[in-house]
Amino acid sequence: MGRLFGTNGVRGILNKTITIDTLIRLGYAIGTFFKGGRILVGMDGRVGSPVAKTATISGLLATGCEVLDAGLAPTPTIQYDARFNDVDGCVIFTASHNPPEYIGIKVCGPDGVEIQREDEEKIESIFFEGKYNLVGWNMVGRVRGIVGSIERYVEAVVKHVDRESIARNRYRVVVDLGNGVSALTIPYILRFLKCEVYTINDHIDGFFPGRSPEPSEENLGMLIKAVKAFDADLGVAYDGDGDRAIFVDENGVFHHGDRSLALIEDYVMEVKPGATLVTPVSTSQIVDDVAKMRGGKVMRVRVGSVDVSWTMKRLNAELGGEENGGIFYGPHQPVRDGGMATALILHILATRGESLSETLSKLPAYYMVKRKVSLKEEVKSRLLSIIEEKIKGEGERVEKIDGLKVWFNDGSWILIRPSGTEPLYRIIAEARSYERAERLAEEYSRFIVETMKELASS
Ligand code: MG
């Protein structure tokens, strides 16, 4: 059977890899899966999103679904509104950080959390077998626009932080909204918290003219300059659908997502001793150090936000996080939320009375080096067992939650993981020094390349 869903829902290029016809049938399949129930929909600011939404809604209505349309909104805003509207599920039209030509469809349950792989498979089998439950003409559903999602979300976020302490500081914050939908929520959250707000790339534009929708360091030159020029306390950048936030300190220094995660973890475990953080195997061990220091727990899971959310639900965990800037705050909602991440960082600065660089400098420093090695599908399984043999003899501890992760005596580690979307291995090495991390990544990349050559010639 074919696949529709990738690691983050259905993604493709309109009229090229996803047609209107596919979207209508996807709407039939999702509507059949939700048994013609009540479905909340919403979308990001991409050029193709209104088309994708309209086509998919037609399919949903044909299966008898009642559709509530929240319109344009960040992904966490739509997810948060699921419970308020008492729906059976949500369909969110977003391709997150992908290039502008992409569209995406994300399916979530009644609590706004993305559905699990087994439910995606159910939708796929309804789709590929064409077993749609189309209703009679007098039973088709209706669409109703809803209002207030943005306001409800903004109010919910600020409720979780000490508004008075933040307000007293009158923080000067520069936000780079990346022409994404977070423009609808972030400036208002900050205004609520009495910050002085400066915005860049703040008009929603599906062509993403300001910068790529991925908030990686090389795309944030303008934000870094603006933080210095405005003498700001903080800079924050978001991805296209506003579920991830990346921070720049008052000196204009970019910080990777696992450092802001460790800071939020430190705060959560300080106020709630014994709290649990759920994070993928690829996150820096900085989070293990923080947990040790604060007496909290770290639960490692496979890479991908769905695994983080569902493990949080199962353990009733306080926090989840990813190195890409995804923060899942349990007391609010167990999904990535860029607005919540921003409010939490301000809360930490205000209650500690420290600047971002000061408070981050207290965390241990690690260096991470990432590599990719392309591989041939036919040698994949043999290659993995050869790597495993090599690794067993060298490290002191091997973890197999997702790929192979090996820990060495000096506290450094390497993760070798086949990509879920492309024919390649992702290699991550982390150590106390950059040189050591670099050496590990180099050694293992070379080993994989050489072994592949041997396998191909044998
Ligand atoms: Mg996103």
CSV table of C-alpha atoms and ligand atoms in Angstrom, one decimal:
chain,number,residue,atom,x,y,z
A,1,MET,CA,0.0,0.0,0.0
A,2,GLY,CA,1.2,3.5,-0.7
A,3,ARG,CA,2.1,6.2,1.8
A,4,LEU,CA,0.6,9.7,2.1
A,5,PHE,CA,1.9,10.8,5.5
A,6,GLY,CA,5.6,11.6,6.1
A,7,THR,CA,7.2,12.5,9.5
A,8,ASN,CA,5.1,15.7,9.6
A,9,GLY,CA,1.8,15.0,7.9
A,10,VAL,CA,1.2,15.1,4.2
A,11,ARG,CA,3.5,17.4,2.3
A,12,GLY,CA,3.9,18.2,-1.4
A,13,ILE,CA,3.8,20.8,-4.2
A,14,LEU,CA,0.3,21.8,-5.4
A,15,ASN,CA,-0.5,20.6,-8.9
A,16,LYS,CA,2.7,18.8,-9.1
A,17,THR,CA,3.0,16.1,-6.4
A,18,ILE,CA,-0.4,16.8,-4.8
A,19,THR,CA,-3.4,17.5,-7.0
A,20,ILE,CA,-6.8,18.9,-6.1
A,21,ASP,CA,-8.2,15.5,-6.8
A,22,THR,CA,-5.9,13.9,-4.2
A,23,LEU,CA,-6.9,16.6,-1.6
A,24,ILE,CA,-10.6,16.0,-2.2
A,25,ARG,CA,-10.1,12.2,-1.7
A,26,LEU,CA,-7.9,12.9,1.3
A,27,GLY,CA,-10.8,14.9,2.7
A,28,TYR,CA,-13.1,11.9,2.1
A,29,ALA,CA,-10.6,9.6,3.9
A,30,ILE,CA,-10.1,11.9,6.9
A,31,GLY,CA,-13.9,12.5,7.1
A,32,THR,CA,-14.5,8.8,7.0
A,33,PHE,CA,-11.9,8.2,9.7
A,34,PHE,CA,-13.6,10.8,12.0
A,35,LYS,CA,-17.0,9.2,11.2
A,36,GLY,CA,-18.5,12.4,9.8
A,37,GLY,CA,-17.8,14.3,13.1
A,38,ARG,CA,-17.0,17.9,14.0
A,39,ILE,CA,-13.7,19.0,12.5
A,40,LEU,CA,-11.8,22.2,13.2
A,41,VAL,CA,-9.7,23.5,10.3
A,42,GLY,CA,-7.1,26.3,10.0
A,43,MET,CA,-4.2,27.3,7.8
A,44,ASP,CA,-0.9,29.0,7.5
A,45,GLY,CA,-0.1,31.9,5.1
A,46,ARG,CA,1.2,29.8,2.2
A,47,VAL,CA,0.1,30.6,-1.3
A,48,GLY,CA,-1.4,27.1,-1.7
A,49,SER,CA,-3.0,26.8,1.7
A,50,PRO,CA,-6.4,28.3,0.8
A,51,VAL,CA,-6.7,26.0,-2.2
A,52,ALA,CA,-5.6,22.9,-0.2
A,53,LYS,CA,-8.1,23.9,2.5
A,54,THR,CA,-11.0,24.4,0.2
A,55,ALA,CA,-10.5,21.1,-1.7
A,56,THR,CA,-10.1,19.1,1.5
A,57,ILE,CA,-13.1,20.7,3.2
A,58,SER,CA,-15.2,19.7,0.2
A,59,GLY,CA,-14.2,16.1,0.8
A,60,LEU,CA,-14.9,16.4,4.5
A,61,LEU,CA,-18.4,17.8,3.9
A,62,ALA,CA,-19.2,15.0,1.5
A,63,THR,CA,-18.7,12.5,4.3
A,64,GLY,CA,-21.1,14.5,6.5
A,65,CYS,CA,-18.5,16.3,8.7
A,66,GLU,CA,-19.4,19.6,10.3
A,67,VAL,CA,-16.5,21.9,9.6
A,68,LEU,CA,-15.4,24.8,11.8
A,69,ASP,CA,-13.0,27.1,10.0
A,70,ALA,CA,-10.6,29.2,12.2
A,71,GLY,CA,-9.0,30.7,9.1
A,72,LEU,CA,-5.5,32.0,9.2
A,73,ALA,CA,-3.7,31.1,12.4
A,74,PRO,CA,-0.4,29.6,13.8
A,75,THR,CA,-0.5,25.8,14.2
A,76,PRO,CA,-0.4,25.9,18.1
A,77,THR,CA,-3.3,28.3,18.1
A,78,ILE,CA,-5.5,26.0,16.1
A,79,GLN,CA,-4.4,23.0,18.2
A,80,TYR,CA,-5.3,24.9,21.4
A,81,ASP,CA,-8.7,25.8,20.0
A,82,ALA,CA,-9.6,22.1,19.5
A,83,ARG,CA,-10.8,21.5,23.0
A,84,PHE,CA,-12.6,24.8,23.3
A,85,ASN,CA,-14.7,23.9,20.2
A,86,ASP,CA,-15.3,20.4,21.4
A,87,VAL,CA,-14.3,18.8,18.1
A,88,ASP,CA,-13.6,15.2,17.0
A,89,GLY,CA,-10.5,16.2,15.2
A,90,CYS,CA,-8.5,19.0,13.4
A,91,VAL,CA,-7.0,19.4,10.0
A,92,ILE,CA,-4.3,22.0,9.8
A,93,PHE,CA,-3.0,23.2,6.4
A,94,THR,CA,0.7,24.0,6.9
A,95,ALA,CA,4.0,23.0,5.5
A,96,SER,CA,5.8,24.6,8.5
A,97,HIS,CA,9.4,25.5,7.5
A,98,ASN,CA,9.4,24.0,4.0
A,99,PRO,CA,10.2,26.1,0.9
A,100,PRO,CA,7.3,28.3,-0.4
A,101,GLU,CA,6.1,25.9,-3.1
A,102,TYR,CA,5.1,23.3,-0.5
A,103,ILE,CA,1.7,22.7,1.1
A,104,GLY,CA,1.0,20.4,4.0
A,105,ILE,CA,-1.9,18.8,5.8
A,106,LYS,CA,-1.6,17.8,9.4
A,107,VAL,CA,-4.3,15.7,11.2
A,108,CYS,CA,-4.8,16.1,14.9
A,109,GLY,CA,-7.2,14.5,17.4
A,110,PRO,CA,-9.8,16.1,19.7
A,111,ASP,CA,-7.1,17.5,22.0
A,112,GLY,CA,-5.2,19.1,19.1
A,113,VAL,CA,-2.3,16.5,19.3
A,114,GLU,CA,-1.2,15.0,16.0
A,115,ILE,CA,-2.6,11.6,15.4
A,116,GLN,CA,-0.3,8.6,15.8
A,117,ARG,CA,1.2,6.5,13.0
A,118,GLU,CA,-1.4,3.8,13.4
A,119,ASP,CA,-4.2,6.3,12.8
A,120,GLU,CA,-2.4,7.7,9.8
A,121,GLU,CA,-2.2,4.2,8.4
A,122,LYS,CA,-6.0,3.9,8.9
A,123,ILE,CA,-6.5,7.1,6.9
A,124,GLU,CA,-4.1,5.8,4.2
A,125,SER,CA,-5.9,2.5,3.9
A,126,ILE,CA,-9.3,4.2,3.5
A,127,PHE,CA,-7.7,6.5,0.9
A,128,PHE,CA,-5.9,3.8,-1.2
A,129,GLU,CA,-8.8,1.3,-1.0
A,130,GLY,CA,-11.3,4.0,-1.8
A,131,LYS,CA,-13.5,2.9,1.1
A,132,TYR,CA,-15.1,6.3,1.7
A,133,ASN,CA,-18.3,6.8,3.6
A,134,LEU,CA,-20.0,9.3,1.3
A,135,VAL,CA,-23.4,10.5,2.7
A,136,GLY,CA,-26.7,11.2,0.9
A,137,TRP,CA,-27.3,14.6,-0.5
A,138,ASN,CA,-29.5,15.7,2.5
A,139,MET,CA,-26.8,14.7,5.0
A,140,VAL,CA,-23.7,16.6,3.7
A,141,GLY,CA,-22.1,18.9,6.2
A,142,ARG,CA,-21.8,22.6,6.4
A,143,VAL,CA,-18.9,25.0,7.0
A,144,ARG,CA,-19.0,27.6,9.7
A,145,GLY,CA,-16.4,30.3,10.3
A,146,ILE,CA,-15.4,30.7,13.9
A,147,VAL,CA,-14.0,33.8,15.6
A,148,GLY,CA,-11.9,34.3,18.7
A,149,SER,CA,-9.2,31.6,18.3
A,150,ILE,CA,-6.4,34.0,18.4
A,151,GLU,CA,-7.7,35.9,21.5
A,152,ARG,CA,-8.3,32.6,23.3
A,153,TYR,CA,-4.8,31.4,22.6
A,154,VAL,CA,-3.1,34.7,23.5
A,155,GLU,CA,-5.0,34.8,26.9
A,156,ALA,CA,-4.1,31.1,27.6
A,157,VAL,CA,-0.4,31.6,27.0
A,158,VAL,CA,0.0,34.6,29.2
A,159,LYS,CA,-1.9,32.9,32.0
A,160,HIS,CA,1.1,30.6,32.5
A,161,VAL,CA,3.6,33.3,33.3
A,162,ASP,CA,4.1,36.0,35.9
A,163,ARG,CA,2.7,38.9,34.0
A,164,GLU,CA,3.5,41.6,36.6
A,165,SER,CA,7.2,40.6,36.9
A,166,ILE,CA,7.5,40.6,33.1
A,167,ALA,CA,5.7,43.9,32.7
A,168,ARG,CA,7.9,45.6,35.3
A,169,ASN,CA,10.9,45.0,33.2
A,170,ARG,CA,9.5,46.6,30.0
A,171,TYR,CA,11.6,44.3,27.9
A,172,ARG,CA,12.6,45.4,24.5
A,173,VAL,CA,12.0,42.5,22.2
A,174,VAL,CA,12.7,42.2,18.4
A,175,VAL,CA,10.7,39.4,16.8
A,176,ASP,CA,11.4,38.1,13.3
A,177,LEU,CA,8.1,36.6,12.2
A,178,GLY,CA,9.6,35.4,8.9
A,179,ASN,CA,6.5,36.4,7.0
A,180,GLY,CA,4.7,33.6,8.7
A,181,VAL,CA,1.4,33.3,10.6
A,182,SER,CA,3.0,33.9,14.1
A,183,ALA,CA,2.5,37.6,13.1
A,184,LEU,CA,-1.1,37.1,14.3
A,185,THR,CA,-0.2,36.1,17.8
A,186,ILE,CA,3.3,36.9,18.9
A,187,PRO,CA,3.2,40.7,18.9
A,188,TYR,CA,0.0,40.6,20.9
A,189,ILE,CA,1.4,38.2,23.5
A,190,LEU,CA,4.3,40.5,23.9
A,191,ARG,CA,2.1,43.6,24.1
A,192,PHE,CA,0.0,41.9,26.7
A,193,LEU,CA,3.2,41.4,28.7
A,194,LYS,CA,4.0,45.1,28.3
A,195,CYS,CA,7.1,44.6,26.2
A,196,GLU,CA,8.4,47.1,23.7
A,197,VAL,CA,7.9,45.2,20.5
A,198,TYR,CA,9.9,45.6,17.3
A,199,THR,CA,8.9,43.4,14.4
A,200,ILE,CA,10.7,42.4,11.2
A,201,ASN,CA,9.3,40.4,8.3
A,202,ASP,CA,5.9,40.9,9.9
A,203,HIS,CA,3.5,40.8,7.0
A,204,ILE,CA,2.1,37.4,6.2
A,205,ASP,CA,3.4,36.5,2.7
A,206,GLY,CA,3.4,33.0,1.2
A,207,PHE,CA,6.4,33.8,-0.9
A,208,PHE,CA,8.5,34.3,2.2
A,209,PRO,CA,10.3,37.3,0.8
A,210,GLY,CA,12.1,38.2,4.0
A,211,ARG,CA,13.9,35.0,4.8
A,212,SER,CA,13.5,31.2,4.6
A,213,PRO,CA,10.7,30.0,6.9
A,214,GLU,CA,13.4,27.9,8.7
A,215,PRO,CA,14.8,29.9,11.6
A,216,SER,CA,18.3,28.6,11.3
A,217,GLU,CA,21.4,30.7,12.2
A,218,GLU,CA,22.3,31.5,8.6
A,219,ASN,CA,18.8,32.9,8.0
A,220,LEU,CA,18.7,35.3,11.0
A,221,GLY,CA,21.4,37.9,10.1
A,222,MET,CA,18.7,40.6,10.0
A,223,LEU,CA,17.4,39.7,13.5
A,224,ILE,CA,20.9,39.7,15.0
A,225,LYS,CA,21.6,43.1,13.5
A,226,ALA,CA,18.2,44.5,14.7
A,227,VAL,CA,18.8,43.2,18.3
A,228,LYS,CA,22.0,45.2,18.4
A,229,ALA,CA,20.7,48.3,16.6
A,230,PHE,CA,17.7,48.6,18.9
A,231,ASP,CA,19.7,47.7,22.0
A,232,ALA,CA,17.1,45.0,22.7
A,233,ASP,CA,17.0,42.5,25.5
A,234,LEU,CA,16.0,39.7,23.3
A,235,GLY,CA,15.5,38.6,19.7
A,236,VAL,CA,13.1,35.7,18.7
A,237,ALA,CA,12.6,34.1,15.4
A,238,TYR,CA,9.8,31.7,14.4
A,239,ASP,CA,9.2,29.1,11.7
A,240,GLY,CA,6.5,29.5,9.0
A,241,ASP,CA,3.6,28.2,11.2
A,242,GLY,CA,4.8,29.5,14.5
A,243,ASP,CA,5.3,26.3,16.5
A,244,ARG,CA,9.0,26.8,16.9
A,245,ALA,CA,11.0,29.7,18.5
A,246,ILE,CA,14.7,30.4,18.3
A,247,PHE,CA,16.4,32.9,20.6
A,248,VAL,CA,19.1,35.6,20.2
A,249,ASP,CA,20.5,37.1,23.3
A,250,GLU,CA,21.0,40.9,24.1
A,251,ASN,CA,24.5,40.7,22.6
A,252,GLY,CA,23.1,39.5,19.3
A,253,VAL,CA,24.4,35.9,19.9
A,254,PHE,CA,22.3,33.1,18.3
A,255,HIS,CA,21.5,30.2,20.6
A,256,HIS,CA,20.6,26.7,19.4
A,257,GLY,CA,17.2,25.3,20.4
A,258,ASP,CA,18.6,22.8,22.9
A,259,ARG,CA,20.1,25.6,25.0
A,260,SER,CA,16.8,27.5,25.3
A,261,LEU,CA,15.1,24.1,26.0
A,262,ALA,CA,17.7,23.4,28.8
A,263,LEU,CA,16.9,26.8,30.3
A,264,ILE,CA,13.1,26.2,30.3
A,265,GLU,CA,13.8,22.7,31.7
A,266,ASP,CA,15.9,24.2,34.4
A,267,TYR,CA,13.0,26.5,35.4
A,268,VAL,CA,10.4,23.7,35.2
A,269,MET,CA,12.4,21.3,37.3
A,270,GLU,CA,13.3,24.1,39.8
A,271,VAL,CA,9.6,24.9,40.5
A,272,LYS,CA,8.5,21.2,40.2
A,273,PRO,CA,11.1,18.9,41.6
A,274,GLY,CA,11.0,15.5,39.9
A,275,ALA,CA,9.4,16.8,36.7
A,276,THR,CA,9.9,14.9,33.5
A,277,LEU,CA,11.3,16.2,30.2
A,278,VAL,CA,10.5,14.2,27.0
A,279,THR,CA,13.0,14.8,24.2
A,280,PRO,CA,14.3,12.9,21.1
A,281,VAL,CA,17.6,11.0,21.2
A,282,SER,CA,19.3,13.7,19.1
A,283,THR,CA,19.0,16.4,21.8
A,284,SER,CA,22.1,17.6,23.5
A,285,GLN,CA,23.1,16.0,26.8
A,286,ILE,CA,22.9,19.4,28.4
A,287,VAL,CA,19.3,18.4,29.3
A,288,ASP,CA,20.6,15.4,31.2
A,289,ASP,CA,23.0,17.6,33.2
A,290,VAL,CA,20.2,20.0,34.1
A,291,ALA,CA,17.9,17.1,35.1
A,292,LYS,CA,20.7,15.6,37.3
A,293,MET,CA,21.3,19.0,38.9
A,294,ARG,CA,17.6,19.6,39.6
A,295,GLY,CA,16.6,16.1,40.4
A,296,GLY,CA,14.3,15.7,37.4
A,297,LYS,CA,13.9,13.0,34.8
A,298,VAL,CA,14.7,12.9,31.0
A,299,MET,CA,12.7,10.5,28.8
A,300,ARG,CA,14.3,9.9,25.4
A,301,VAL,CA,12.1,9.1,22.4
A,302,ARG,CA,12.4,8.7,18.6
A,303,VAL,CA,12.9,11.9,16.5
A,304,GLY,CA,9.6,13.6,15.6
A,305,SER,CA,7.1,15.8,17.4
A,306,VAL,CA,4.4,13.1,17.5
A,307,ASP,CA,6.5,10.8,19.7
A,308,VAL,CA,7.3,13.7,22.1
A,309,SER,CA,3.6,14.7,22.4
A,310,TRP,CA,2.3,11.1,22.9
A,311,THR,CA,5.0,10.2,25.4
A,312,MET,CA,4.1,13.4,27.3
A,313,LYS,CA,0.5,12.4,27.3
A,314,ARG,CA,1.3,8.9,28.5
A,315,LEU,CA,3.6,10.0,31.3
A,316,ASN,CA,1.7,13.2,32.1
A,317,ALA,CA,5.0,15.0,31.6
A,318,GLU,CA,5.5,18.6,32.4
A,319,LEU,CA,7.8,19.4,29.4
A,320,GLY,CA,8.8,18.3,26.0
A,321,GLY,CA,11.4,19.8,23.7
A,322,GLU,CA,13.5,19.5,20.5
A,323,GLU,CA,16.8,21.0,19.4
A,324,ASN,CA,15.0,22.8,16.5
A,325,GLY,CA,13.3,25.2,18.9
A,326,GLY,CA,10.2,23.1,19.6
A,327,ILE,CA,8.9,23.6,23.2
A,328,PHE,CA,6.0,21.5,24.5
A,329,TYR,CA,4.7,22.9,27.8
A,330,GLY,CA,2.5,20.4,29.5
A,331,PRO,CA,0.5,22.7,31.7
A,332,HIS,CA,-0.6,24.6,28.5
A,333,GLN,CA,-0.7,21.9,25.8
A,334,PRO,CA,1.6,19.0,24.9
A,335,VAL,CA,2.5,20.3,21.4
A,336,ARG,CA,5.2,22.5,20.0
A,337,ASP,CA,4.3,26.1,20.8
A,338,GLY,CA,6.4,29.1,19.7
A,339,GLY,CA,4.3,31.6,21.6
A,340,MET,CA,4.4,29.7,24.9
A,341,ALA,CA,8.2,29.3,24.5
A,342,THR,CA,8.6,33.0,24.1
A,343,ALA,CA,6.5,33.8,27.2
A,344,LEU,CA,8.4,31.2,29.3
A,345,ILE,CA,11.8,32.7,28.4
A,346,LEU,CA,10.5,36.2,29.4
A,347,HIS,CA,9.1,34.7,32.7
A,348,ILE,CA,12.5,33.2,33.5
A,349,LEU,CA,14.4,36.4,32.8
A,350,ALA,CA,12.0,38.5,34.8
A,351,THR,CA,11.8,36.2,37.8
A,352,ARG,CA,15.6,35.6,37.9
A,353,GLY,CA,16.5,39.2,37.2
A,354,GLU,CA,19.1,38.1,34.7
A,355,SER,CA,19.8,38.8,31.0
A,356,LEU,CA,19.5,36.0,28.5
A,357,SER,CA,23.2,35.7,28.0
A,358,GLU,CA,23.8,35.7,31.8
A,359,THR,CA,21.3,33.0,32.6
A,360,LEU,CA,22.4,30.8,29.6
A,361,SER,CA,26.1,31.2,30.6
A,362,LYS,CA,25.3,29.1,33.7
A,363,LEU,CA,24.5,26.1,31.7
A,364,PRO,CA,27.2,23.6,30.7
A,365,ALA,CA,28.7,24.0,27.2
A,366,TYR,CA,28.7,21.2,24.6
A,367,TYR,CA,29.7,21.1,21.0
A,368,MET,CA,27.6,19.3,18.4
A,369,VAL,CA,28.7,18.4,14.8
A,370,LYS,CA,26.2,17.1,12.3
A,371,ARG,CA,26.9,15.2,9.1
A,372,LYS,CA,24.9,13.5,6.4
A,373,VAL,CA,26.0,10.4,4.4
A,374,SER,CA,23.9,9.3,1.5
A,375,LEU,CA,23.4,5.6,1.2
A,376,LYS,CA,22.0,3.0,-1.2
A,377,GLU,CA,18.8,1.4,0.0
A,378,GLU,CA,20.0,-2.1,-0.9
A,379,VAL,CA,22.9,-2.1,1.6
A,380,LYS,CA,21.0,-0.4,4.4
A,381,SER,CA,20.2,-3.4,6.6
A,382,ARG,CA,23.7,-5.0,6.2
A,383,LEU,CA,25.4,-1.7,6.8
A,384,LEU,CA,23.5,-1.1,10.0
A,385,SER,CA,24.6,-4.5,11.5
A,386,ILE,CA,28.2,-3.8,10.5
A,387,ILE,CA,28.1,-0.4,12.2
A,388,GLU,CA,26.6,-1.9,15.2
A,389,GLU,CA,29.4,-4.5,15.5
A,390,LYS,CA,32.0,-1.7,15.2
A,391,ILE,CA,30.2,0.4,17.8
A,392,LYS,CA,29.8,-2.3,20.3
A,393,GLY,CA,33.5,-2.7,20.6
A,394,GLU,CA,34.2,1.0,21.0
A,395,GLY,CA,31.7,2.7,23.2
A,396,GLU,CA,30.7,2.0,26.8
A,397,ARG,CA,26.9,2.1,26.3
A,398,VAL,CA,24.7,1.7,23.2
A,399,GLU,CA,21.1,3.0,23.0
A,400,LYS,CA,18.8,1.9,20.2
A,401,ILE,CA,15.7,4.1,20.6
A,402,ASP,CA,16.1,5.6,17.1
A,403,GLY,CA,19.1,4.5,15.1
A,404,LEU,CA,22.3,3.8,17.1
A,405,LYS,CA,23.6,6.0,19.8
A,406,VAL,CA,26.9,5.2,21.5
A,407,TRP,CA,28.3,6.8,24.6
A,408,PHE,CA,32.1,7.0,25.2
A,409,ASN,CA,34.0,7.1,28.4
A,410,ASP,CA,34.8,10.8,28.2
A,411,GLY,CA,31.1,11.7,28.1
A,412,SER,CA,30.9,12.3,24.3
A,413,TRP,CA,28.4,10.4,22.1
A,414,ILE,CA,27.6,9.7,18.5
A,415,LEU,CA,24.2,9.1,16.9
A,416,ILE,CA,23.8,7.3,13.6
A,417,ARG,CA,20.3,7.4,12.3
A,418,PRO,CA,18.7,6.5,8.9
A,419,SER,CA,16.6,9.5,7.8
A,420,GLY,CA,12.9,8.9,7.7
A,421,THR,CA,12.4,11.0,4.5
A,422,GLU,CA,15.6,10.7,2.4
A,423,PRO,CA,18.1,7.9,1.5
A,424,LEU,CA,20.8,9.0,3.9
A,425,TYR,CA,22.3,8.6,7.4
A,426,ARG,CA,22.2,11.5,9.8
A,427,ILE,CA,25.2,11.6,12.0
A,428,ILE,CA,25.4,13.7,15.2
A,429,ALA,CA,28.4,13.8,17.5
A,430,GLU,CA,28.5,15.8,20.7
A,431,ALA,CA,31.4,16.4,23.1
A,432,ARG,CA,32.9,18.8,25.6
A,433,SER,CA,35.2,20.2,22.8
A,434,TYR,CA,34.5,21.0,19.2
A,435,GLU,CA,37.6,19.1,18.1
A,436,ARG,CA,36.4,15.9,19.7
A,437,ALA,CA,32.9,16.2,18.3
A,438,GLU,CA,34.4,16.9,14.8
A,439,ARG,CA,36.8,14.0,15.0
A,440,LEU,CA,34.0,11.6,16.0
A,441,ALA,CA,31.7,12.8,13.2
A,442,GLU,CA,34.5,12.5,10.7
A,443,GLU,CA,35.6,9.1,11.8
A,444,TYR,CA,32.1,7.5,11.6
A,445,SER,CA,31.2,9.3,8.3
A,446,ARG,CA,34.3,7.9,6.8
A,447,PHE,CA,33.7,4.4,8.2
A,448,ILE,CA,30.2,4.3,6.7
A,449,VAL,CA,31.3,5.5,3.3
A,450,GLU,CA,34.1,3.0,3.2
A,451,THR,CA,32.0,0.1,4.4
A,452,MET,CA,29.4,0.9,1.8
A,453,LYS,CA,32.1,0.8,-0.9
A,454,GLU,CA,33.2,-2.6,0.3
A,455,LEU,CA,29.6,-3.9,0.4
A,456,ALA,CA,29.0,-2.6,-3.2
A,457,SER,CA,32.1,-4.3,-4.6
A,458,SER,CA,31.6,-7.7,-2.8
B,1,MG,MG,6.5,24.3,12.3
